[in-house]
PDB file of C-alpha atoms in Angstrom:
ATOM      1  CA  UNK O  10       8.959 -54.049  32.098  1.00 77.00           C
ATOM      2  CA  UNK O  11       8.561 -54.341  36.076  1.00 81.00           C
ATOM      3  CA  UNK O  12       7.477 -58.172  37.143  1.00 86.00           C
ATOM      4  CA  UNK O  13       3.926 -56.919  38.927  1.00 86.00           C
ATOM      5  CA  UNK O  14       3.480 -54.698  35.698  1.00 88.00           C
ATOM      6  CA  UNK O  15       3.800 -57.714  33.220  1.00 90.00           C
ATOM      7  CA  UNK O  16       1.788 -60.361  35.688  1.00 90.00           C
ATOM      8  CA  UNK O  17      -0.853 -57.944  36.364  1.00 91.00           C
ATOM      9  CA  UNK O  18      -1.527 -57.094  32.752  1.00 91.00           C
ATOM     10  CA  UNK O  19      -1.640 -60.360  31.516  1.00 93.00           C
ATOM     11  CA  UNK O  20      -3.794 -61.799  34.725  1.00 92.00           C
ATOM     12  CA  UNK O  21      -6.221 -58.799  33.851  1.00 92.00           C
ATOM     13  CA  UNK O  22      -6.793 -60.037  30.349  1.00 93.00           C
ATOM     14  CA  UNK O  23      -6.926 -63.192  30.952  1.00 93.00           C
ATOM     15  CA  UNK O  24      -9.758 -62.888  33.781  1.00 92.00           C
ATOM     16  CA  UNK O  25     -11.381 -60.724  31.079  1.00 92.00           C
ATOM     17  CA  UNK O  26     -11.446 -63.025  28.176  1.00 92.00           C
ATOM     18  CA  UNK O  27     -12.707 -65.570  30.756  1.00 92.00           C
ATOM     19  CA  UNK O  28     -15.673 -63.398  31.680  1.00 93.00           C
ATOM     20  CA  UNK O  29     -17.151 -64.237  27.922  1.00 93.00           C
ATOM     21  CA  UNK O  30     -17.946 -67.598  28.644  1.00 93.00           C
ATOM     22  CA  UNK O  31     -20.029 -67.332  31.607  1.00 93.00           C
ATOM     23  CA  UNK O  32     -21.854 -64.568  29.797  1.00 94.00           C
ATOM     24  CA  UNK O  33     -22.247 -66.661  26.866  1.00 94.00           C
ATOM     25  CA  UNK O  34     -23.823 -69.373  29.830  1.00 94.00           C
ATOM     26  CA  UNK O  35     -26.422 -66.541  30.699  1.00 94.00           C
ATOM     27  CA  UNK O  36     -27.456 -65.580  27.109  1.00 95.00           C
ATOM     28  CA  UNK O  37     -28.074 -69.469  26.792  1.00 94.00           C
ATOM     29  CA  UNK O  38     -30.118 -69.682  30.216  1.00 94.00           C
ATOM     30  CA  UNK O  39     -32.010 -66.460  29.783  1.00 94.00           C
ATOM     31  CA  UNK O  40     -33.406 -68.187  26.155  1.00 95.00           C
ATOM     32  CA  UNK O  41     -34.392 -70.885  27.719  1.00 94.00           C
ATOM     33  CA  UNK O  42     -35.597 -69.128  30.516  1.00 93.00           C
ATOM     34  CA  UNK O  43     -33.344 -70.743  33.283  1.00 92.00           C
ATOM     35  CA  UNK O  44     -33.279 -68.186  36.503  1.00 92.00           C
ATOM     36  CA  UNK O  45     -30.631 -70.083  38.360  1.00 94.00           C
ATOM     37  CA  UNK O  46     -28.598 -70.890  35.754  1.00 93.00           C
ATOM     38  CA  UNK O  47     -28.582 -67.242  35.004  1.00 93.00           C
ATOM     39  CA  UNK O  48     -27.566 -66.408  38.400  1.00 94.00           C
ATOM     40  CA  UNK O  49     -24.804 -69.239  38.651  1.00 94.00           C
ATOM     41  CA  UNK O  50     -23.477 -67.256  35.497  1.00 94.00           C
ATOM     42  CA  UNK O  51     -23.648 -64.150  36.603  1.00 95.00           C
ATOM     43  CA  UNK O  52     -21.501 -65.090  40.030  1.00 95.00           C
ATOM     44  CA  UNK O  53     -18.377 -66.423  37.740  1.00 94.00           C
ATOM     45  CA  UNK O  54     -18.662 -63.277  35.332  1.00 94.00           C
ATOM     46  CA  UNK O  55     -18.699 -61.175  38.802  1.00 94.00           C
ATOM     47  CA  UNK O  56     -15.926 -63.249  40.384  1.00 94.00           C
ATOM     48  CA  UNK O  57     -13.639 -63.212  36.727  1.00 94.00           C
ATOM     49  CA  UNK O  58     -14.314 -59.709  36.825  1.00 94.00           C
ATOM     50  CA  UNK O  59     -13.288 -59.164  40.591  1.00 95.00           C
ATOM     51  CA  UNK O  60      -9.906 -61.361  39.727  1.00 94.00           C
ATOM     52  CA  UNK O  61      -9.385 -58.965  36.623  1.00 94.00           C
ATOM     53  CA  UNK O  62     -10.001 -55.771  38.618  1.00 95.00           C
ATOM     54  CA  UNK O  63      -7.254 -57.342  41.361  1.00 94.00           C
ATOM     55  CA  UNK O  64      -4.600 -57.759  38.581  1.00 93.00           C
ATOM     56  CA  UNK O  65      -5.004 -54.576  37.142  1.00 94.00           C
ATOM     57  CA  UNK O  66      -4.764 -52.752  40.060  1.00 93.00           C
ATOM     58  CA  UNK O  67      -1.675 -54.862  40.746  1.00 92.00           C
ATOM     59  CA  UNK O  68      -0.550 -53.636  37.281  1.00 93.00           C
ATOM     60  CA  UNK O  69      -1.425 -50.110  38.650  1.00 93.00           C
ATOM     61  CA  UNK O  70       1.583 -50.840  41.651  1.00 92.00           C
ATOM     62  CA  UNK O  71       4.101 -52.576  39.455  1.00 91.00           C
ATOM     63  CA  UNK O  72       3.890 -49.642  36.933  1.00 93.00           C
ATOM     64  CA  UNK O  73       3.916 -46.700  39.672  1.00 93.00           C
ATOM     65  CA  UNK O  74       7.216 -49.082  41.215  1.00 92.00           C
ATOM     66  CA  UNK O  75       8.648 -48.737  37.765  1.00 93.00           C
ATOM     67  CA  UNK O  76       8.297 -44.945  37.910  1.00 92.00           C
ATOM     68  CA  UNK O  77       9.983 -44.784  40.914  1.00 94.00           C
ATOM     69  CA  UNK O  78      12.793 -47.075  39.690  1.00 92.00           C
ATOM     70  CA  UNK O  79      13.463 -44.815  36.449  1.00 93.00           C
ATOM     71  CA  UNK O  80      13.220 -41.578  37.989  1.00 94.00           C
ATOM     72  CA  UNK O  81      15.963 -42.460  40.951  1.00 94.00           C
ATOM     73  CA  UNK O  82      17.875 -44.144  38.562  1.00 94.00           C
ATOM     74  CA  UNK O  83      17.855 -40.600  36.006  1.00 94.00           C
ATOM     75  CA  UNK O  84      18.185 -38.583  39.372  1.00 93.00           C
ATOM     76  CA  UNK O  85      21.493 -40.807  40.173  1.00 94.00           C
ATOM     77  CA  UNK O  86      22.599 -40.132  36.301  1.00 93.00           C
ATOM     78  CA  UNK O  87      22.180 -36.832  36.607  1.00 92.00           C
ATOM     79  CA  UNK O  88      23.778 -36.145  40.157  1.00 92.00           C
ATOM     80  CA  UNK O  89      26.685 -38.286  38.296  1.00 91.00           C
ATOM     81  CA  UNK O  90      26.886 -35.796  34.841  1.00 89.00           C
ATOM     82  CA  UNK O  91      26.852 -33.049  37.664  1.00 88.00           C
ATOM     83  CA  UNK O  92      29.533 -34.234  39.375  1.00 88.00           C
ATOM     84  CA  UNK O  93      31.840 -35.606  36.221  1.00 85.00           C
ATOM     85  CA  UNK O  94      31.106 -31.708  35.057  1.00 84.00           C
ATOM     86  CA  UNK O  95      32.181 -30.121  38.457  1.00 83.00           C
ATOM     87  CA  UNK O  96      35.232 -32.197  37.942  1.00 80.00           C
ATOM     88  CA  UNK O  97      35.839 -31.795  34.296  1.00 72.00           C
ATOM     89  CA  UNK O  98      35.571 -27.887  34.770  1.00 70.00           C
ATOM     90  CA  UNK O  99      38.101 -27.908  38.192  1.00 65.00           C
ATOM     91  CA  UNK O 100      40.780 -29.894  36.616  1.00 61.00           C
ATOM     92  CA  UNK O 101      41.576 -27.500  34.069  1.00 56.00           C
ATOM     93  CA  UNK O 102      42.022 -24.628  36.363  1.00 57.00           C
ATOM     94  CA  UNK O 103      44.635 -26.541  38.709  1.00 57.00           C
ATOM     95  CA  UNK O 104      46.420 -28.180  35.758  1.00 60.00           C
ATOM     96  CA  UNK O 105      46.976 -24.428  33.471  1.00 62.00           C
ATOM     97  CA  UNK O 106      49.466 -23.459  35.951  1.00 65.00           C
ATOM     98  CA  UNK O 107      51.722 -26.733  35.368  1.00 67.00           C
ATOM     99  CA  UNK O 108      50.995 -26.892  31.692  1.00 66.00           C
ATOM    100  CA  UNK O 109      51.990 -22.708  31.381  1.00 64.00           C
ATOM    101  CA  UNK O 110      54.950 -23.573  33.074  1.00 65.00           C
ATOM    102  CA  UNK O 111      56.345 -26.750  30.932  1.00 68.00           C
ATOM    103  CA  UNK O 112      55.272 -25.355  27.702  1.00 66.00           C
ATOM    104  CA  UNK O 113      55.580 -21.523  28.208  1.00 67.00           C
ATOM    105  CA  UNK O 114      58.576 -20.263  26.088  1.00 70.00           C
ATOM    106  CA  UNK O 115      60.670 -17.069  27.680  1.00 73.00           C
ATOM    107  CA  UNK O 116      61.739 -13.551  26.140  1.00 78.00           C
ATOM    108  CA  UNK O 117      64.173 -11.764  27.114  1.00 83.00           C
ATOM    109  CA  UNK O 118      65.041  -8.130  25.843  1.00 85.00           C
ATOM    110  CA  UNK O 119      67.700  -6.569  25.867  1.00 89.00           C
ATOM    111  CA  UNK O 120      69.230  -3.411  27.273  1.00 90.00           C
ATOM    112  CA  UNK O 121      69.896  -1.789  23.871  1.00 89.00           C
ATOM    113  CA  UNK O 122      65.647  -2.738  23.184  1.00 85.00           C
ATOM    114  CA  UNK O 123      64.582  -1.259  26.674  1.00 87.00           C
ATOM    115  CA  UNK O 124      66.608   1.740  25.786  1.00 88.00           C
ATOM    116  CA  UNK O 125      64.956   2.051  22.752  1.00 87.00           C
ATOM    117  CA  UNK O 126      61.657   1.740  24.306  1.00 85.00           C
ATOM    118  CA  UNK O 127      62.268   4.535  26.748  1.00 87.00           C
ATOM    119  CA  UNK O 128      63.325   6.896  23.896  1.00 87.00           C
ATOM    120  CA  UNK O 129      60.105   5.651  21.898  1.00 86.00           C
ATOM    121  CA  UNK O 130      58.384   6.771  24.952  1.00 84.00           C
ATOM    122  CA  UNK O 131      59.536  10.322  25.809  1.00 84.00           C
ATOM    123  CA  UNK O 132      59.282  10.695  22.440  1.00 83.00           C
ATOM    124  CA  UNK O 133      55.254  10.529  22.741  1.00 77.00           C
ATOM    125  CA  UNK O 134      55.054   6.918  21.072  1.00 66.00           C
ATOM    126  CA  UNK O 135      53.433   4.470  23.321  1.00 62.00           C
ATOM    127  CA  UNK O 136      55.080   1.892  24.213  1.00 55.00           C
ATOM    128  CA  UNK O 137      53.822  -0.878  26.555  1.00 60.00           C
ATOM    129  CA  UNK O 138      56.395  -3.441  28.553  1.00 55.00           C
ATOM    130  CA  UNK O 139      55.332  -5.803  31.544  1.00 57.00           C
ATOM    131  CA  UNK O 140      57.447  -7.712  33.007  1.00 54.00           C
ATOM    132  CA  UNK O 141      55.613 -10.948  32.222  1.00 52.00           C
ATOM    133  CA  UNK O 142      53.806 -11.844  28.730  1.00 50.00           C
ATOM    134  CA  UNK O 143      50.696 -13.773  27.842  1.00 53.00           C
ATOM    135  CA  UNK O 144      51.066 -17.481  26.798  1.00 50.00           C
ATOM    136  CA  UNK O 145      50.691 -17.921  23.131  1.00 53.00           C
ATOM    137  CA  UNK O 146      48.944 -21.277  22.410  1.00 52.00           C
ATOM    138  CA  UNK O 147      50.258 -23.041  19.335  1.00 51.00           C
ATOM    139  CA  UNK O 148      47.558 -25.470  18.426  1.00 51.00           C
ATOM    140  CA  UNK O 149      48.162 -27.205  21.819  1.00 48.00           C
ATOM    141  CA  UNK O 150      44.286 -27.348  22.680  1.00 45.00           C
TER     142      UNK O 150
END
């Protein structure tokens, strides 16, 4: 909790609990009928109240302050995620190339295979050959 949030709450209740004994003074004067001492009463209730209103509304600042705090602070977090993300999702794309190339196992076929391909072929079969193959992943995730 903010410093102005904590001092203003606690000066506003305290300035309010105060304001009970004055009042108590003008229940006393109005029995007995004391117009002054009423009045003298009613100027400290006014003036806790006043004090009380002061420290609430600095509770008001310290509170809206606190707002602003937390919501740059989750703005910075979440510029930060963004960026980590960015990052996390770039670094795979530069580093397949190096890890297809360490781990990538070749084939190589022979002529008597690409003969038999081309016969498979005439023949009506279909048969497929590139010159390059896709990389089989073996659990290496």
């Amino acid at each position: 909790m903010h410093v102005k949030t904590m001092e203003g709450l606690v000066g506003a209740r305290t300035n309010m609990n105060l304001t009970r004994i004055p009042m108590r003074v003008y229940k006393e004067a109005k029995n007995r009928g004391d117009t002054q001492g009423m009045e003298r009463a009613m100027q400290y209730a006014g003036e806790f109240t006043e004090r009380a209103k002061d420290y609430q509304e600095r509770a008001d600042e310290g509170m809206k302050e606190e707002a602003e705090e937390i919501k740059a602070k989750r703005s910075q977090e979440s510029r930060k995620a963004a960026e980590k993300h960015r990052e996390g999702k770039e670094k795979p794309e530069n580093g397949f190339e190096e890890i297809r190339k360490e781990k990538t196992d070749t084939v190589e076929i022979s002529q008597r295979g690409k003969d038999l391909a081309e016969e498979m072929k005439r023949e009506g079969g279909t048969v497929q050959t590139e010159d390059t193959a896709d990389v089989i992943n073996s659990g290496m995730r």
